[in-house]
């Protein structure tokens, strides 16, 4: 059986091999990458610098997939949530977050998530399936298209639905194209992958040729609390995770971002803040404090602003950069941990 292949599932070297199989020159790959990702075309007919014959040959064995938003919601702070329905009816979401000097797109890597962190609605829905490389990339293209060339997406964060490292291969292929000079051309400092700390995949990632920013969902400073909030900690302990972070190869002057969801009476005490300082002492790091977004299905409350500020102050006094993440888009359930694909 020969099914047509989706060109957006091929990374640059796979695309090059594919083009070479037609006996075509190497620069054709460059041209096609630009059509696919810089122009964002929907059909081979739009690839006007390829011969008609070659375009026909291509369309006989391959196709170009796209995603169309099923719904776009906008919050009063300007955050926009995009709901997409995939060919098998699974639903995923992406969130566009405008800030002073950047426009960040938060994309999904899986439909659902298997890790069941107790504060996260994506975790509640369970795991449906991995996204393909094209489904990851098409979120960027579909959102970009709605901007009509008036604004550009400046940053990509893989912090939407799913655990990117549990969909390792497709995620790495997608990131390669985000960074590729003939594809999306994002700077390596503007692409951030967030993980709960899957150690074997992190080891693998450390050896990848491509470099990008790393964020770790830490959320606790001791094993017991972390296991309580994030069951994955029973498999990959905080201790082992920190050990790996200590030796993880970073880009020059780069730091690991540690995300710390603050939950009232669970991980928000001054003692936690001091312990956080201690465990991150010898890791180039900065901390994002995210007061937990509450939801009816979530058994946690957010700490008071005062508690959050005190926590932050302890970190800052200890010399650690700590930013309180204002939760954007909460009223449309677009904030961290609120993505569940419910339409
Ligand atoms: N699975 C990866 C990528 C998704 S990122 C990861 O967990 O890192 C989702 C981010 O949102 C994580 O940093 C997580 O800690 C945070 N988050 C999840 N639920 C949240 C909630 N209810 N309130 C605030 N942040 C939440
Ligand atoms: Fe999955 Fe991340 Fe949510 Fe945990 S926080 S359940 S790993 S999406």
Tab-separated table of C-alpha atoms and ligand atoms in Angstrom:
chain	number	residue	atom	x	y	z
A	1	UNK	CA	0.000	0.000	0.000
A	2	UNK	CA	1.420	3.382	-0.845
A	3	UNK	CA	-0.087	6.209	1.148
A	4	UNK	CA	0.828	9.746	0.284
A	5	UNK	CA	3.292	11.254	2.704
A	6	UNK	CA	2.739	14.572	4.423
A	7	UNK	CA	5.708	16.796	3.538
A	8	UNK	CA	5.412	18.595	6.850
A	9	UNK	CA	6.267	15.353	8.625
A	10	UNK	CA	9.771	15.364	7.162
A	11	UNK	CA	12.665	17.164	8.785
A	12	UNK	CA	15.162	18.906	6.522
A	13	UNK	CA	17.381	15.887	5.857
A	14	UNK	CA	14.396	13.620	5.248
A	15	UNK	CA	12.989	16.175	2.841
A	16	UNK	CA	16.328	16.360	1.100
A	17	UNK	CA	16.411	12.577	0.651
A	18	UNK	CA	12.844	12.665	-0.599
A	19	UNK	CA	13.627	15.353	-3.189
A	20	UNK	CA	16.796	13.524	-4.224
A	21	UNK	CA	14.688	10.431	-4.951
A	22	UNK	CA	13.183	12.406	-7.864
A	23	UNK	CA	16.706	13.010	-9.163
A	24	UNK	CA	16.424	16.690	-8.246
A	25	UNK	CA	19.161	19.084	-7.226
A	26	UNK	CA	19.824	19.966	-3.627
A	27	UNK	CA	18.703	23.570	-3.881
A	28	UNK	CA	15.190	22.317	-4.609
A	29	UNK	CA	14.971	21.306	-0.943
A	30	UNK	CA	15.765	24.886	0.046
A	31	UNK	CA	13.057	26.168	-2.282
A	32	UNK	CA	10.474	23.728	-0.977
A	33	UNK	CA	11.344	24.391	2.679
A	34	UNK	CA	10.789	28.092	2.049
A	35	UNK	CA	7.422	27.455	0.415
A	36	UNK	CA	6.329	25.157	3.205
A	37	UNK	CA	7.367	27.260	6.187
A	38	UNK	CA	8.293	30.812	5.182
A	39	UNK	CA	5.419	31.326	2.737
A	40	UNK	CA	3.217	28.688	4.345
A	41	UNK	CA	1.615	27.506	1.088
A	42	UNK	CA	-1.303	25.091	1.048
A	43	UNK	CA	-0.695	23.449	-2.323
A	44	UNK	CA	2.032	22.472	-4.751
A	45	UNK	CA	0.523	24.781	-7.376
A	46	UNK	CA	1.707	27.745	-5.342
A	47	UNK	CA	5.338	26.594	-5.635
A	48	UNK	CA	5.858	28.635	-8.762
A	49	UNK	CA	9.611	28.180	-9.076
A	50	UNK	CA	9.181	24.415	-9.576
A	51	UNK	CA	8.259	23.024	-12.991
A	52	UNK	CA	4.676	21.933	-13.528
A	53	UNK	CA	5.895	18.412	-14.157
A	54	UNK	CA	7.797	18.246	-10.878
A	55	UNK	CA	4.820	19.640	-8.973
A	56	UNK	CA	2.653	16.917	-10.457
A	57	UNK	CA	5.180	14.261	-9.554
A	58	UNK	CA	5.236	15.561	-5.998
A	59	UNK	CA	1.473	15.646	-5.630
A	60	UNK	CA	1.183	12.063	-6.831
A	61	UNK	CA	3.090	10.769	-3.819
A	62	UNK	CA	2.823	13.490	-1.214
A	63	UNK	CA	0.596	16.229	0.152
A	64	UNK	CA	0.752	19.335	2.322
A	65	UNK	CA	-1.369	19.178	5.470
A	66	UNK	CA	-2.891	22.191	7.219
A	67	UNK	CA	-4.836	22.946	10.382
A	68	UNK	CA	-7.728	25.360	10.572
A	69	UNK	CA	-8.803	26.776	13.912
A	70	UNK	CA	-12.223	25.533	14.907
A	71	UNK	CA	-12.544	28.414	17.310
A	72	UNK	CA	-10.514	31.401	18.443
A	73	UNK	CA	-11.221	33.041	21.780
A	74	UNK	CA	-9.697	36.272	22.988
A	75	UNK	CA	-9.284	37.344	26.588
A	76	UNK	CA	-9.382	40.972	27.701
A	77	UNK	CA	-5.589	40.896	28.226
A	78	UNK	CA	-5.152	40.087	24.508
A	79	UNK	CA	-4.333	36.390	24.989
A	80	UNK	CA	-5.873	34.259	22.277
A	81	UNK	CA	-6.706	30.592	22.465
A	82	UNK	CA	-6.918	28.535	19.285
A	83	UNK	CA	-8.836	25.282	19.239
A	84	UNK	CA	-7.942	22.800	16.502
A	85	UNK	CA	-9.652	19.599	15.524
A	86	UNK	CA	-7.340	16.933	14.135
A	87	UNK	CA	-8.298	14.498	11.358
A	88	UNK	CA	-9.258	11.865	13.937
A	89	UNK	CA	-11.426	14.403	15.849
A	90	UNK	CA	-9.012	14.768	18.741
A	91	UNK	CA	-8.795	18.374	19.822
A	92	UNK	CA	-5.763	20.393	20.778
A	93	UNK	CA	-5.138	24.006	21.729
A	94	UNK	CA	-2.501	26.668	21.183
A	95	UNK	CA	-2.243	29.972	23.014
A	96	UNK	CA	-0.923	33.256	21.638
A	97	UNK	CA	0.380	35.559	24.350
A	98	UNK	CA	1.164	39.192	23.550
A	99	UNK	CA	3.677	40.889	25.816
A	100	UNK	CA	5.413	44.233	25.673
A	101	UNK	CA	8.213	43.311	23.336
A	102	UNK	CA	7.283	39.841	22.177
A	103	UNK	CA	4.532	37.646	20.865
A	104	UNK	CA	4.780	34.134	22.243
A	105	UNK	CA	2.979	31.119	20.880
A	106	UNK	CA	2.455	28.196	23.234
A	107	UNK	CA	1.939	24.978	21.298
A	108	UNK	CA	0.856	21.430	22.085
A	109	UNK	CA	2.848	18.264	21.423
A	110	UNK	CA	0.279	15.638	22.422
A	111	UNK	CA	-3.488	15.314	22.581
A	112	UNK	CA	-3.901	14.927	26.325
A	113	UNK	CA	-1.095	13.880	28.636
A	114	UNK	CA	-0.198	10.691	30.471
A	115	UNK	CA	1.590	12.209	33.442
A	116	UNK	CA	-1.360	13.253	35.535
A	117	UNK	CA	0.133	16.135	37.499
A	118	UNK	CA	-2.547	16.815	40.052
A	119	UNK	CA	-2.869	20.547	39.372
A	120	UNK	CA	-3.200	20.269	35.584
A	121	UNK	CA	-6.379	19.909	33.550
A	122	UNK	CA	-4.544	18.428	30.576
A	123	UNK	CA	-3.329	15.749	32.968
A	124	UNK	CA	-6.928	15.121	34.059
A	125	UNK	CA	-8.025	14.254	30.544
A	126	UNK	CA	-5.464	11.486	30.171
A	127	UNK	CA	-3.358	10.657	27.154
A	128	UNK	CA	-4.974	10.426	23.725
A	129	UNK	CA	-2.051	10.311	21.336
A	130	UNK	CA	1.172	11.904	20.163
A	131	UNK	CA	0.963	14.696	17.632
A	132	UNK	CA	2.744	14.229	14.339
A	133	UNK	CA	5.512	16.631	13.372
A	134	UNK	CA	3.132	18.325	10.944
A	135	UNK	CA	0.452	18.764	13.611
A	136	UNK	CA	3.001	20.454	15.863
A	137	UNK	CA	4.217	22.770	13.078
A	138	UNK	CA	0.795	23.483	11.595
A	139	UNK	CA	-0.257	25.144	14.854
A	140	UNK	CA	2.407	27.794	14.196
A	141	UNK	CA	1.383	28.215	10.562
A	142	UNK	CA	-2.344	28.409	11.299
A	143	UNK	CA	-1.890	31.006	14.030
A	144	UNK	CA	0.568	32.997	11.922
A	145	UNK	CA	-1.939	33.102	9.093
A	146	UNK	CA	-4.499	34.831	11.326
A	147	UNK	CA	-1.977	37.638	11.933
A	148	UNK	CA	-2.127	38.584	8.241
A	149	UNK	CA	1.508	39.625	8.196
A	150	UNK	CA	0.784	42.507	10.574
A	151	UNK	CA	2.664	40.980	13.493
A	152	UNK	CA	5.225	38.223	13.834
A	153	UNK	CA	5.397	35.447	16.357
A	154	UNK	CA	8.696	36.056	18.148
A	155	UNK	CA	8.865	33.118	20.577
A	156	UNK	CA	7.713	29.520	20.638
A	157	UNK	CA	7.167	27.636	23.877
A	158	UNK	CA	6.377	23.931	23.899
A	159	UNK	CA	4.218	24.281	26.978
A	160	UNK	CA	0.748	23.511	25.707
A	161	UNK	CA	-0.979	20.176	25.975
A	162	UNK	CA	1.240	17.156	26.494
A	163	UNK	CA	4.756	16.273	27.528
A	164	UNK	CA	7.088	17.063	24.600
A	165	UNK	CA	9.744	14.540	25.602
A	166	UNK	CA	7.172	11.734	25.664
A	167	UNK	CA	6.762	12.452	21.939
A	168	UNK	CA	10.477	12.714	21.447
A	169	UNK	CA	11.084	12.100	17.770
A	170	UNK	CA	8.254	14.187	16.344
A	171	UNK	CA	9.037	17.013	18.726
A	172	UNK	CA	12.743	17.074	17.808
A	173	UNK	CA	11.907	17.031	14.113
A	174	UNK	CA	9.516	19.932	14.613
A	175	UNK	CA	12.090	21.928	16.599
A	176	UNK	CA	14.716	21.324	13.930
A	177	UNK	CA	12.386	23.001	11.425
A	178	UNK	CA	11.560	25.849	13.808
A	179	UNK	CA	15.281	26.643	13.914
A	180	UNK	CA	16.227	25.837	10.314
A	181	UNK	CA	17.301	28.958	8.353
A	182	UNK	CA	15.205	27.926	5.339
A	183	UNK	CA	12.170	27.008	7.439
A	184	UNK	CA	10.867	29.055	10.406
A	185	UNK	CA	14.265	30.515	11.271
A	186	UNK	CA	13.607	31.128	14.963
A	187	UNK	CA	16.685	31.896	17.014
A	188	UNK	CA	17.636	29.090	19.390
A	189	UNK	CA	17.054	31.470	22.275
A	190	UNK	CA	13.434	31.910	21.307
A	191	UNK	CA	12.344	28.298	21.328
A	192	UNK	CA	11.719	26.756	24.753
A	193	UNK	CA	10.866	23.166	25.551
A	194	UNK	CA	9.273	22.479	28.908
A	195	UNK	CA	9.451	19.050	30.501
A	196	UNK	CA	8.530	17.352	33.751
A	197	UNK	CA	11.997	15.810	33.639
A	198	UNK	CA	11.959	12.552	31.699
A	199	UNK	CA	15.562	11.612	32.411
A	200	UNK	CA	16.343	9.170	29.563
A	201	UNK	CA	14.972	11.610	26.983
A	202	UNK	CA	16.796	14.513	28.596
A	203	UNK	CA	20.045	12.542	28.288
A	204	UNK	CA	19.269	11.968	24.638
A	205	UNK	CA	18.402	15.620	24.122
A	206	UNK	CA	21.716	16.678	25.644
A	207	UNK	CA	23.430	14.953	22.715
A	208	UNK	CA	21.293	16.547	19.979
A	209	UNK	CA	22.956	18.757	17.434
A	210	UNK	CA	20.284	21.422	17.759
A	211	UNK	CA	20.158	23.748	20.750
A	212	UNK	CA	17.172	25.521	22.287
A	213	UNK	CA	16.029	26.672	25.685
A	214	UNK	CA	15.114	24.254	28.410
A	215	UNK	CA	12.441	24.693	31.059
A	216	UNK	CA	11.815	22.218	33.855
A	217	UNK	CA	8.539	21.912	35.722
A	218	UNK	CA	9.963	21.626	39.205
A	219	UNK	CA	7.039	22.606	41.440
A	220	UNK	CA	8.467	21.313	44.704
A	221	UNK	CA	11.692	21.232	46.701
A	222	UNK	CA	11.483	17.804	48.306
A	223	UNK	CA	10.748	14.319	47.003
A	224	UNK	CA	7.574	13.779	48.951
A	225	UNK	CA	5.829	16.973	47.918
A	226	UNK	CA	6.932	16.578	44.335
A	227	UNK	CA	5.655	13.006	44.173
A	228	UNK	CA	2.378	14.177	45.649
A	229	UNK	CA	1.938	16.899	43.021
A	230	UNK	CA	3.610	15.062	40.139
A	231	UNK	CA	3.414	11.265	40.178
A	232	UNK	CA	6.241	11.115	37.604
A	233	UNK	CA	8.614	11.998	40.453
A	234	UNK	CA	8.301	8.424	41.753
A	235	UNK	CA	9.941	7.232	38.561
A	236	UNK	CA	12.384	10.089	38.001
A	237	UNK	CA	13.293	11.614	41.328
A	238	UNK	CA	14.005	15.225	42.074
A	239	UNK	CA	17.510	14.243	43.154
A	240	UNK	CA	18.332	12.571	39.836
A	241	UNK	CA	16.701	15.404	37.898
A	242	UNK	CA	18.844	18.018	39.645
A	243	UNK	CA	21.960	15.930	39.071
A	244	UNK	CA	21.236	15.854	35.371
A	245	UNK	CA	20.478	19.598	35.285
A	246	UNK	CA	23.850	20.256	36.867
A	247	UNK	CA	25.669	18.712	33.936
A	248	UNK	CA	23.209	19.562	31.180
A	249	UNK	CA	24.979	21.326	28.263
A	250	UNK	CA	23.588	24.837	27.867
A	251	UNK	CA	24.153	27.510	25.266
A	252	UNK	CA	26.663	30.176	26.328
A	253	UNK	CA	25.177	32.526	28.945
A	254	UNK	CA	22.007	30.474	28.972
A	255	UNK	CA	20.133	29.298	32.032
A	256	UNK	CA	17.549	26.646	32.751
A	257	UNK	CA	14.119	28.017	33.577
A	258	UNK	CA	12.533	26.260	36.534
A	259	UNK	CA	8.782	26.521	36.626
A	260	UNK	CA	7.319	26.492	40.072
A	261	UNK	CA	3.545	26.280	40.327
A	262	UNK	CA	2.699	27.703	43.730
A	263	UNK	CA	0.026	25.855	45.654
A	264	UNK	CA	-1.359	27.170	48.912
A	265	UNK	CA	-0.080	25.325	51.994
A	266	UNK	CA	1.692	22.709	49.891
A	267	UNK	CA	4.853	24.285	48.482
A	268	UNK	CA	4.571	28.007	49.262
A	269	UNK	CA	6.336	28.431	52.601
A	270	UNK	CA	9.489	30.464	53.261
A	271	UNK	CA	11.159	27.148	54.058
A	272	UNK	CA	10.380	25.981	50.531
A	273	UNK	CA	11.849	29.170	49.120
A	274	UNK	CA	15.058	28.667	51.086
A	275	UNK	CA	15.275	25.038	50.039
A	276	UNK	CA	14.734	26.089	46.420
A	277	UNK	CA	17.690	28.450	46.684
A	278	UNK	CA	19.776	25.634	48.039
A	279	UNK	CA	18.917	22.995	45.459
A	280	UNK	CA	19.421	25.377	42.521
A	281	UNK	CA	22.609	26.896	43.913
A	282	UNK	CA	25.016	25.286	41.465
A	283	UNK	CA	22.749	25.285	38.383
A	284	UNK	CA	22.585	28.303	36.033
A	285	UNK	CA	18.913	28.936	36.614
A	286	UNK	CA	16.011	31.302	36.826
A	287	UNK	CA	12.645	30.649	38.338
A	288	UNK	CA	9.147	31.324	37.074
A	289	UNK	CA	6.674	31.422	39.922
A	290	UNK	CA	3.184	30.534	38.703
A	291	UNK	CA	0.398	30.826	41.289
A	292	UNK	CA	-1.728	27.767	40.528
A	293	UNK	CA	-4.688	28.386	38.267
A	294	UNK	CA	-7.685	27.115	40.117
A	295	UNK	CA	-10.370	24.950	38.567
A	296	UNK	CA	-13.347	23.020	39.947
A	297	UNK	CA	-11.623	19.677	39.280
A	298	UNK	CA	-8.371	20.751	40.893
A	299	UNK	CA	-8.017	20.224	44.651
A	300	UNK	CA	-5.693	23.189	45.163
A	301	UNK	CA	-5.875	26.875	45.978
A	302	UNK	CA	-3.556	29.669	45.014
A	303	UNK	CA	-1.507	31.390	47.711
A	304	UNK	CA	-2.158	35.034	48.549
A	305	UNK	CA	-0.260	37.698	46.587
A	306	UNK	CA	1.580	38.464	49.801
A	307	UNK	CA	2.807	34.881	50.143
A	308	UNK	CA	3.937	34.848	46.529
A	309	UNK	CA	5.782	38.133	46.968
A	310	UNK	CA	7.546	36.915	50.109
A	311	UNK	CA	8.582	33.721	48.365
A	312	UNK	CA	9.943	35.714	45.450
A	313	UNK	CA	11.825	38.054	47.751
A	314	UNK	CA	13.623	35.209	49.486
A	315	UNK	CA	14.775	33.919	46.103
A	316	UNK	CA	15.887	37.353	44.904
A	317	UNK	CA	17.767	38.076	48.116
A	318	UNK	CA	19.524	34.776	47.631
A	319	UNK	CA	20.654	35.930	44.191
A	320	UNK	CA	18.221	33.919	42.093
A	321	UNK	CA	16.241	35.563	39.305
A	322	UNK	CA	12.592	34.910	40.062
A	323	UNK	CA	9.694	36.187	38.035
A	324	UNK	CA	6.059	35.919	39.018
A	325	UNK	CA	4.171	34.840	35.936
A	326	UNK	CA	0.965	36.761	35.670
A	327	UNK	CA	-1.457	34.144	34.479
A	328	UNK	CA	-2.660	35.311	31.145
A	329	UNK	CA	-5.882	34.265	29.540
A	330	UNK	CA	-7.409	32.620	32.629
A	331	UNK	CA	-10.926	33.832	31.792
A	332	UNK	CA	-10.890	31.802	28.558
A	333	UNK	CA	-9.110	28.834	30.171
A	334	UNK	CA	-5.978	29.576	28.204
A	335	UNK	CA	-3.616	29.863	31.159
A	336	UNK	CA	-1.003	27.291	32.210
A	337	UNK	CA	-2.511	23.937	32.961
A	338	UNK	CA	-5.983	24.868	31.752
A	339	UNK	CA	-5.863	23.389	28.256
A	340	UNK	CA	-8.216	20.494	27.827
A	341	UNK	CA	-9.457	20.830	24.255
A	342	UNK	CA	-13.035	21.296	25.385
A	343	UNK	CA	-14.866	23.191	22.709
B	1	LIG	N1	4.251	18.724	30.104
B	1	LIG	C1	5.211	19.761	30.101
B	1	LIG	C2	4.821	20.864	29.173
B	1	LIG	C3	3.475	21.478	29.496
B	1	LIG	S1	3.828	22.911	30.325
B	1	LIG	C4	5.436	20.265	31.498
B	1	LIG	O1	4.636	19.967	32.364
B	1	LIG	O2	6.441	20.905	31.706
B	1	LIG	C5	2.591	23.142	31.389
B	1	LIG	C6	3.115	24.085	32.455
B	1	LIG	O3	1.990	24.579	33.147
B	1	LIG	C7	3.987	23.352	33.457
B	1	LIG	O4	5.055	24.147	33.860
B	1	LIG	C8	3.033	23.139	34.627
B	1	LIG	O5	3.743	23.048	35.820
B	1	LIG	C9	2.129	24.339	34.510
B	1	LIG	N2	0.789	24.101	35.051
B	1	LIG	C10	0.052	22.994	34.931
B	1	LIG	N3	-1.121	23.138	35.570
B	1	LIG	C11	-1.118	24.377	36.105
B	1	LIG	C12	-2.061	25.118	36.870
B	1	LIG	N4	-3.249	24.615	37.231
B	1	LIG	N5	-1.733	26.374	37.224
B	1	LIG	C13	-0.541	26.914	36.872
B	1	LIG	N6	0.368	26.266	36.145
B	1	LIG	C14	0.102	25.000	35.762
B	2	LIG	FE1	1.210	16.704	31.546
B	2	LIG	FE2	2.694	18.904	31.876
B	2	LIG	FE3	0.117	18.838	32.651
B	2	LIG	FE4	1.931	17.432	33.991
B	2	LIG	S1	1.834	19.679	33.782
B	2	LIG	S2	-0.072	16.693	33.351
B	2	LIG	S3	3.256	16.769	32.342
B	2	LIG	S4	0.890	18.703	30.579
